[in-house]
Amino acid sequence: MQKNNPRILRAWTLYDWANSVHSLVIVSSIFPVYFSATALNESGGPVINFLGFPIKNSVLFSYTVSAAMLLAALLSPFCTALADYSGRKKAFMKFFCYTGSAACALLYFFTKDTTTFAVFCFGWSLVGWAGSIVFYNSYLPEIATEDQFDRVSARGFSMGYIGSVLLMILNLLMILKGDWFGGISEGMASRVAFLTVGLWWFGFAQIPFTVLPDGIRKSPESATESWRSWFFNGFRELQKTLGQVRQQLLLRRFLVSFAVYNMGVQTVMYVATIFASDELKMESSALITTILLIQLVAIPGAYAFARLSERWGNIYALMVAVGIWIGICWAAYLVQTQTQFFILAGIVGLVMGGVQSLSRSTYSKLIPADTADTASFFSFYDVTEKLSIVLGTLVYGLVEQLTGSMRNSVLALLVLFVVGLLLLWRIPSQKIYHLRLKTEEVL
């Protein structure tokens, strides 16, 4: 496969453009607000009946996210192993993309009477998003050389931020200025927004699906083997990859550090608006402004940390980012005004784009060179990321429940970032590490 082909690289980044609208519109902004306003009981209360059990709507939302992430984490290793063996990486990516985008579109039918249906659609949209991302990420070491990982990864995240903001603005105009769109109600505008997310995701995904190459089969026979044979051979591929991961000291160290600091990063992304609403009593318009600010500032942040990595190496650049996250948590514990929160949100955006982009490219650099099992290797990265979301939000919620204050939960995140920084400290800079290896070879 030809690496650094501009056409293939552009097509790859467009999948970020396609799928990131799900994270912004469905996970972070419009859907949670609509869910809280719609998933109510007959008297208008938040405790609803779900599959015969009474449960508060906010708790149901949180449990749905956790269950979907756990399911994605369980599916990922087996699906990626099957994809690597059969050479059908793109087919698996299409499956998760198409079913996830269809689930988003089906949220158009979400009303008070279809809450259970909507919960399952929302849950599978998360599984589809997470499932397609692991295959998408695994293309990076196949289409680019190592010296381009940071820039290409940053370009992908930037495209995602831009695309999601553009669709978000259109959706907000429909909700806030319904008279511009034929007098559409806020509820109908929100449901149309879910439909547009599904269409946007599905439509723009056709570009990378057309250009990106298929995987390489492990053997010519794999093209005609049965699904049962694929399963057993895929399981053997997974065992083989696990053995390779165990032998890679720096890879294991990075996964452990990533798991810890990513708990803090992902939790902040999920709870920032709730913190602002409950602790600072910010209005919905201010919250939406905050979300858009974070997305826009994340674009230069991703490129800035890519440049920092080129000069100092990935690990040092990540340590700078995690160090800033520690300062953010301390500032969040002390923040009192809306203006202070806006400033803090801008800093969050800068490091959010940088740490996500660098984490992906750093892992790409640490997997064995010229490996054919890129999807299987990235499944371990994907599982680590999903489990860190579950554990991070659990820690945040438990601390708040035990102490009665979100600010104490923020301090718990600060501890996670400190531990993550110390774990990163154990990993040598890749520039220094490669230089040391070359020196040893000469000697």
Tab-separated table of N, CA and C in Angstrom, residues 78-151:
chain	number	residue	atom	x	y	z
A	78	PHE	N	-12.773	-9.169	19.242
A	78	PHE	CA	-13.153	-10.278	18.371
A	78	PHE	C	-13.416	-9.809	16.943
A	79	CYS	N	-14.074	-8.664	16.805
A	79	CYS	CA	-14.354	-8.154	15.458
A	79	CYS	C	-13.073	-7.761	14.737
A	80	THR	N	-12.144	-7.145	15.453
A	80	THR	CA	-10.894	-6.730	14.812
A	80	THR	C	-10.041	-7.930	14.430
A	81	ALA	N	-10.038	-8.968	15.278
A	81	ALA	CA	-9.286	-10.175	14.941
A	81	ALA	C	-9.869	-10.842	13.698
A	82	LEU	N	-11.201	-10.921	13.629
A	82	LEU	CA	-11.850	-11.465	12.443
A	82	LEU	C	-11.528	-10.638	11.206
A	83	ALA	N	-11.526	-9.314	11.370
A	83	ALA	CA	-11.247	-8.425	10.237
A	83	ALA	C	-9.824	-8.596	9.740
A	84	ASP	N	-8.872	-8.722	10.671
A	84	ASP	CA	-7.478	-8.900	10.266
A	84	ASP	C	-7.269	-10.225	9.549
A	85	TYR	N	-7.917	-11.278	10.035
A	85	TYR	CA	-7.724	-12.585	9.408
A	85	TYR	C	-8.382	-12.652	8.036
A	86	SER	N	-9.612	-12.155	7.948
A	86	SER	CA	-10.366	-12.281	6.700
A	86	SER	C	-10.011	-11.222	5.668
A	87	GLY	N	-9.330	-10.149	6.107
A	87	GLY	CA	-9.012	-9.069	5.186
A	87	GLY	C	-10.207	-8.199	4.865
A	88	ARG	N	-11.191	-8.169	5.758
A	88	ARG	CA	-12.416	-7.402	5.511
A	88	ARG	C	-12.579	-6.279	6.536
A	89	LYS	N	-11.502	-5.584	6.776
A	89	LYS	CA	-11.530	-4.494	7.747
A	89	LYS	C	-12.572	-3.442	7.371
A	90	LYS	N	-12.588	-3.048	6.101
A	90	LYS	CA	-13.520	-2.012	5.670
A	90	LYS	C	-14.961	-2.487	5.758
A	91	ALA	N	-15.200	-3.771	5.543
A	91	ALA	CA	-16.565	-4.300	5.641
A	91	ALA	C	-17.074	-4.200	7.080
A	92	PHE	N	-16.220	-4.506	8.051
A	92	PHE	CA	-16.614	-4.379	9.456
A	92	PHE	C	-16.855	-2.919	9.807
A	93	MET	N	-15.997	-2.059	9.308
A	93	MET	CA	-16.160	-0.625	9.561
A	93	MET	C	-17.484	-0.121	8.985
A	94	LYS	N	-17.825	-0.591	7.789
A	94	LYS	CA	-19.097	-0.205	7.163
A	94	LYS	C	-20.283	-0.688	7.998
A	95	PHE	N	-20.201	-1.914	8.498
A	95	PHE	CA	-21.310	-2.458	9.272
A	95	PHE	C	-21.620	-1.576	10.476
A	96	PHE	N	-20.598	-1.235	11.241
A	96	PHE	CA	-20.816	-0.413	12.431
A	96	PHE	C	-21.253	0.997	12.050
A	97	CYS	N	-20.686	1.532	10.982
A	97	CYS	CA	-21.065	2.874	10.528
A	97	CYS	C	-22.524	2.914	10.087
A	98	TYR	N	-22.914	1.984	9.247
A	98	TYR	CA	-24.264	1.999	8.685
A	98	TYR	C	-25.326	1.739	9.757
A	99	THR	N	-25.082	0.768	10.632
A	99	THR	CA	-26.078	0.489	11.674
A	99	THR	C	-26.115	1.613	12.705
A	100	GLY	N	-24.957	2.210	13.006
A	100	GLY	CA	-24.933	3.318	13.951
A	100	GLY	C	-25.632	4.547	13.415
A	101	SER	N	-25.395	4.875	12.143
A	101	SER	CA	-26.046	6.037	11.542
A	101	SER	C	-27.545	5.798	11.384
A	102	ALA	N	-27.943	4.561	11.089
A	102	ALA	CA	-29.369	4.241	10.998
A	102	ALA	C	-30.047	4.414	12.358
A	103	ALA	N	-29.346	4.023	13.423
A	103	ALA	CA	-29.892	4.188	14.774
A	103	ALA	C	-30.101	5.662	15.098
A	104	CYS	N	-29.163	6.499	14.663
A	104	CYS	CA	-29.329	7.953	14.855
A	104	CYS	C	-30.565	8.459	14.121
A	105	ALA	N	-30.702	8.043	12.872
A	105	ALA	CA	-31.841	8.504	12.071
A	105	ALA	C	-33.162	8.060	12.684
A	106	LEU	N	-33.194	6.855	13.277
A	106	LEU	CA	-34.420	6.342	13.879
A	106	LEU	C	-34.833	7.126	15.121
A	107	LEU	N	-33.911	7.882	15.699
A	107	LEU	CA	-34.262	8.728	16.839
A	107	LEU	C	-35.246	9.828	16.432
A	108	TYR	N	-35.442	10.014	15.138
A	108	TYR	CA	-36.469	10.944	14.653
A	108	TYR	C	-37.850	10.573	15.207
A	109	PHE	N	-38.047	9.278	15.490
A	109	PHE	CA	-39.345	8.797	15.972
A	109	PHE	C	-39.439	8.804	17.498
A	110	PHE	N	-38.476	9.445	18.171
A	110	PHE	CA	-38.454	9.494	19.628
A	110	PHE	C	-39.495	10.485	20.144
A	111	THR	N	-40.525	9.953	20.784
A	111	THR	CA	-41.526	10.769	21.467
A	111	THR	C	-41.700	10.198	22.873
A	112	LYS	N	-42.573	10.792	23.643
A	112	LYS	CA	-42.815	10.327	25.013
A	112	LYS	C	-43.264	8.879	25.042
A	113	ASP	N	-43.939	8.442	23.980
A	113	ASP	CA	-44.473	7.075	23.934
A	113	ASP	C	-43.470	6.057	23.397
A	114	THR	N	-42.333	6.509	22.921
A	114	THR	CA	-41.351	5.579	22.323
A	114	THR	C	-40.001	5.669	23.020
A	115	THR	N	-40.012	5.944	24.319
A	115	THR	CA	-38.758	6.128	25.059
A	115	THR	C	-37.899	4.865	25.048
A	116	THR	N	-38.510	3.705	25.289
A	116	THR	CA	-37.737	2.460	25.314
A	116	THR	C	-37.062	2.215	23.972
A	117	PHE	N	-37.816	2.417	22.897
A	117	PHE	CA	-37.250	2.281	21.545
A	117	PHE	C	-36.082	3.245	21.356
A	118	ALA	N	-36.235	4.483	21.810
A	118	ALA	CA	-35.193	5.494	21.648
A	118	ALA	C	-33.942	5.143	22.437
A	119	VAL	N	-34.120	4.562	23.622
A	119	VAL	CA	-32.962	4.184	24.441
A	119	VAL	C	-32.117	3.142	23.718
A	120	PHE	N	-32.772	2.149	23.119
A	120	PHE	CA	-32.023	1.131	22.386
A	120	PHE	C	-31.359	1.714	21.134
A	121	CYS	N	-32.047	2.630	20.458
A	121	CYS	CA	-31.439	3.288	19.290
A	121	CYS	C	-30.220	4.111	19.710
A	122	PHE	N	-30.366	4.868	20.784
A	122	PHE	CA	-29.247	5.665	21.291
A	122	PHE	C	-28.070	4.769	21.677
A	123	GLY	N	-28.374	3.667	22.372
A	123	GLY	CA	-27.312	2.753	22.781
A	123	GLY	C	-26.575	2.158	21.594
A	124	TRP	N	-27.341	1.724	20.564
A	124	TRP	CA	-26.643	1.129	19.421
A	124	TRP	C	-25.905	2.188	18.604
A	125	SER	N	-26.392	3.422	18.589
A	125	SER	CA	-25.640	4.473	17.887
A	125	SER	C	-24.255	4.639	18.512
A	126	LEU	N	-24.178	4.492	19.833
A	126	LEU	CA	-22.887	4.558	20.521
A	126	LEU	C	-22.011	3.367	20.149
A	127	VAL	N	-22.609	2.176	20.095
A	127	VAL	CA	-21.850	0.981	19.719
A	127	VAL	C	-21.364	1.096	18.274
A	128	GLY	N	-22.238	1.569	17.383
A	128	GLY	CA	-21.844	1.741	15.989
A	128	GLY	C	-20.729	2.747	15.833
A	129	TRP	N	-20.821	3.854	16.577
A	129	TRP	CA	-19.763	4.866	16.516
A	129	TRP	C	-18.448	4.295	17.021
A	130	ALA	N	-18.482	3.679	18.210
A	130	ALA	CA	-17.260	3.134	18.798
A	130	ALA	C	-16.693	2.000	17.960
A	131	GLY	N	-17.575	1.147	17.433
A	131	GLY	CA	-17.109	0.024	16.634
A	131	GLY	C	-16.431	0.440	15.345
A	132	SER	N	-16.942	1.485	14.705
A	132	SER	CA	-16.321	1.926	13.447
A	132	SER	C	-15.008	2.666	13.695
A	133	ILE	N	-14.910	3.352	14.842
A	133	ILE	CA	-13.720	4.146	15.126
A	133	ILE	C	-12.469	3.282	15.255
A	134	VAL	N	-12.605	2.095	15.852
A	134	VAL	CA	-11.415	1.265	16.044
A	134	VAL	C	-10.818	0.854	14.698
A	135	PHE	N	-11.669	0.561	13.710
A	135	PHE	CA	-11.161	0.204	12.379
A	135	PHE	C	-10.610	1.443	11.672
A	136	TYR	N	-11.275	2.566	11.860
A	136	TYR	CA	-10.806	3.825	11.287
A	136	TYR	C	-9.418	4.168	11.810
A	137	ASN	N	-9.227	4.098	13.126
A	137	ASN	CA	-7.922	4.405	13.716
A	137	ASN	C	-6.836	3.469	13.211
A	138	SER	N	-7.197	2.206	12.999
A	138	SER	CA	-6.189	1.213	12.606
A	138	SER	C	-5.641	1.454	11.209
A	139	TYR	N	-6.297	2.290	10.414
A	139	TYR	CA	-5.769	2.610	9.080
A	139	TYR	C	-4.556	3.533	9.146
A	140	LEU	N	-4.426	4.299	10.228
A	140	LEU	CA	-3.384	5.330	10.284
A	140	LEU	C	-1.987	4.779	10.006
A	141	PRO	N	-1.517	3.725	10.702
A	141	PRO	CA	-0.166	3.223	10.398
A	141	PRO	C	-0.042	2.563	9.034
A	142	GLU	N	-1.166	2.305	8.362
A	142	GLU	CA	-1.111	1.681	7.044
A	142	GLU	C	-1.043	2.705	5.919
A	143	ILE	N	-1.543	3.900	6.157
A	143	ILE	CA	-1.622	4.882	5.064
A	143	ILE	C	-0.611	6.018	5.207
A	144	ALA	N	0.073	6.099	6.353
A	144	ALA	CA	1.033	7.180	6.582
A	144	ALA	C	2.312	6.633	7.192
A	145	THR	N	3.419	7.323	6.948
A	145	THR	CA	4.680	6.961	7.587
A	145	THR	C	4.726	7.571	8.985
A	146	GLU	N	5.608	7.051	9.820
A	146	GLU	CA	5.633	7.449	11.226
A	146	GLU	C	5.827	8.945	11.422
A	147	ASP	N	6.629	9.567	10.559
A	147	ASP	CA	6.889	10.997	10.726
A	147	ASP	C	5.661	11.854	10.418
A	148	GLN	N	4.617	11.245	9.826
A	148	GLN	CA	3.392	11.975	9.495
A	148	GLN	C	2.225	11.659	10.433
A	149	PHE	N	2.419	10.715	11.367
A	149	PHE	CA	1.308	10.290	12.232
A	149	PHE	C	0.674	11.459	12.977
A	150	ASP	N	1.515	12.302	13.594
A	150	ASP	CA	0.979	13.379	14.432
A	150	ASP	C	0.154	14.367	13.617
A	151	ARG	N	0.691	14.782	12.466
A	151	ARG	CA	-0.018	15.772	11.640
A	151	ARG	C	-1.302	15.204	11.050
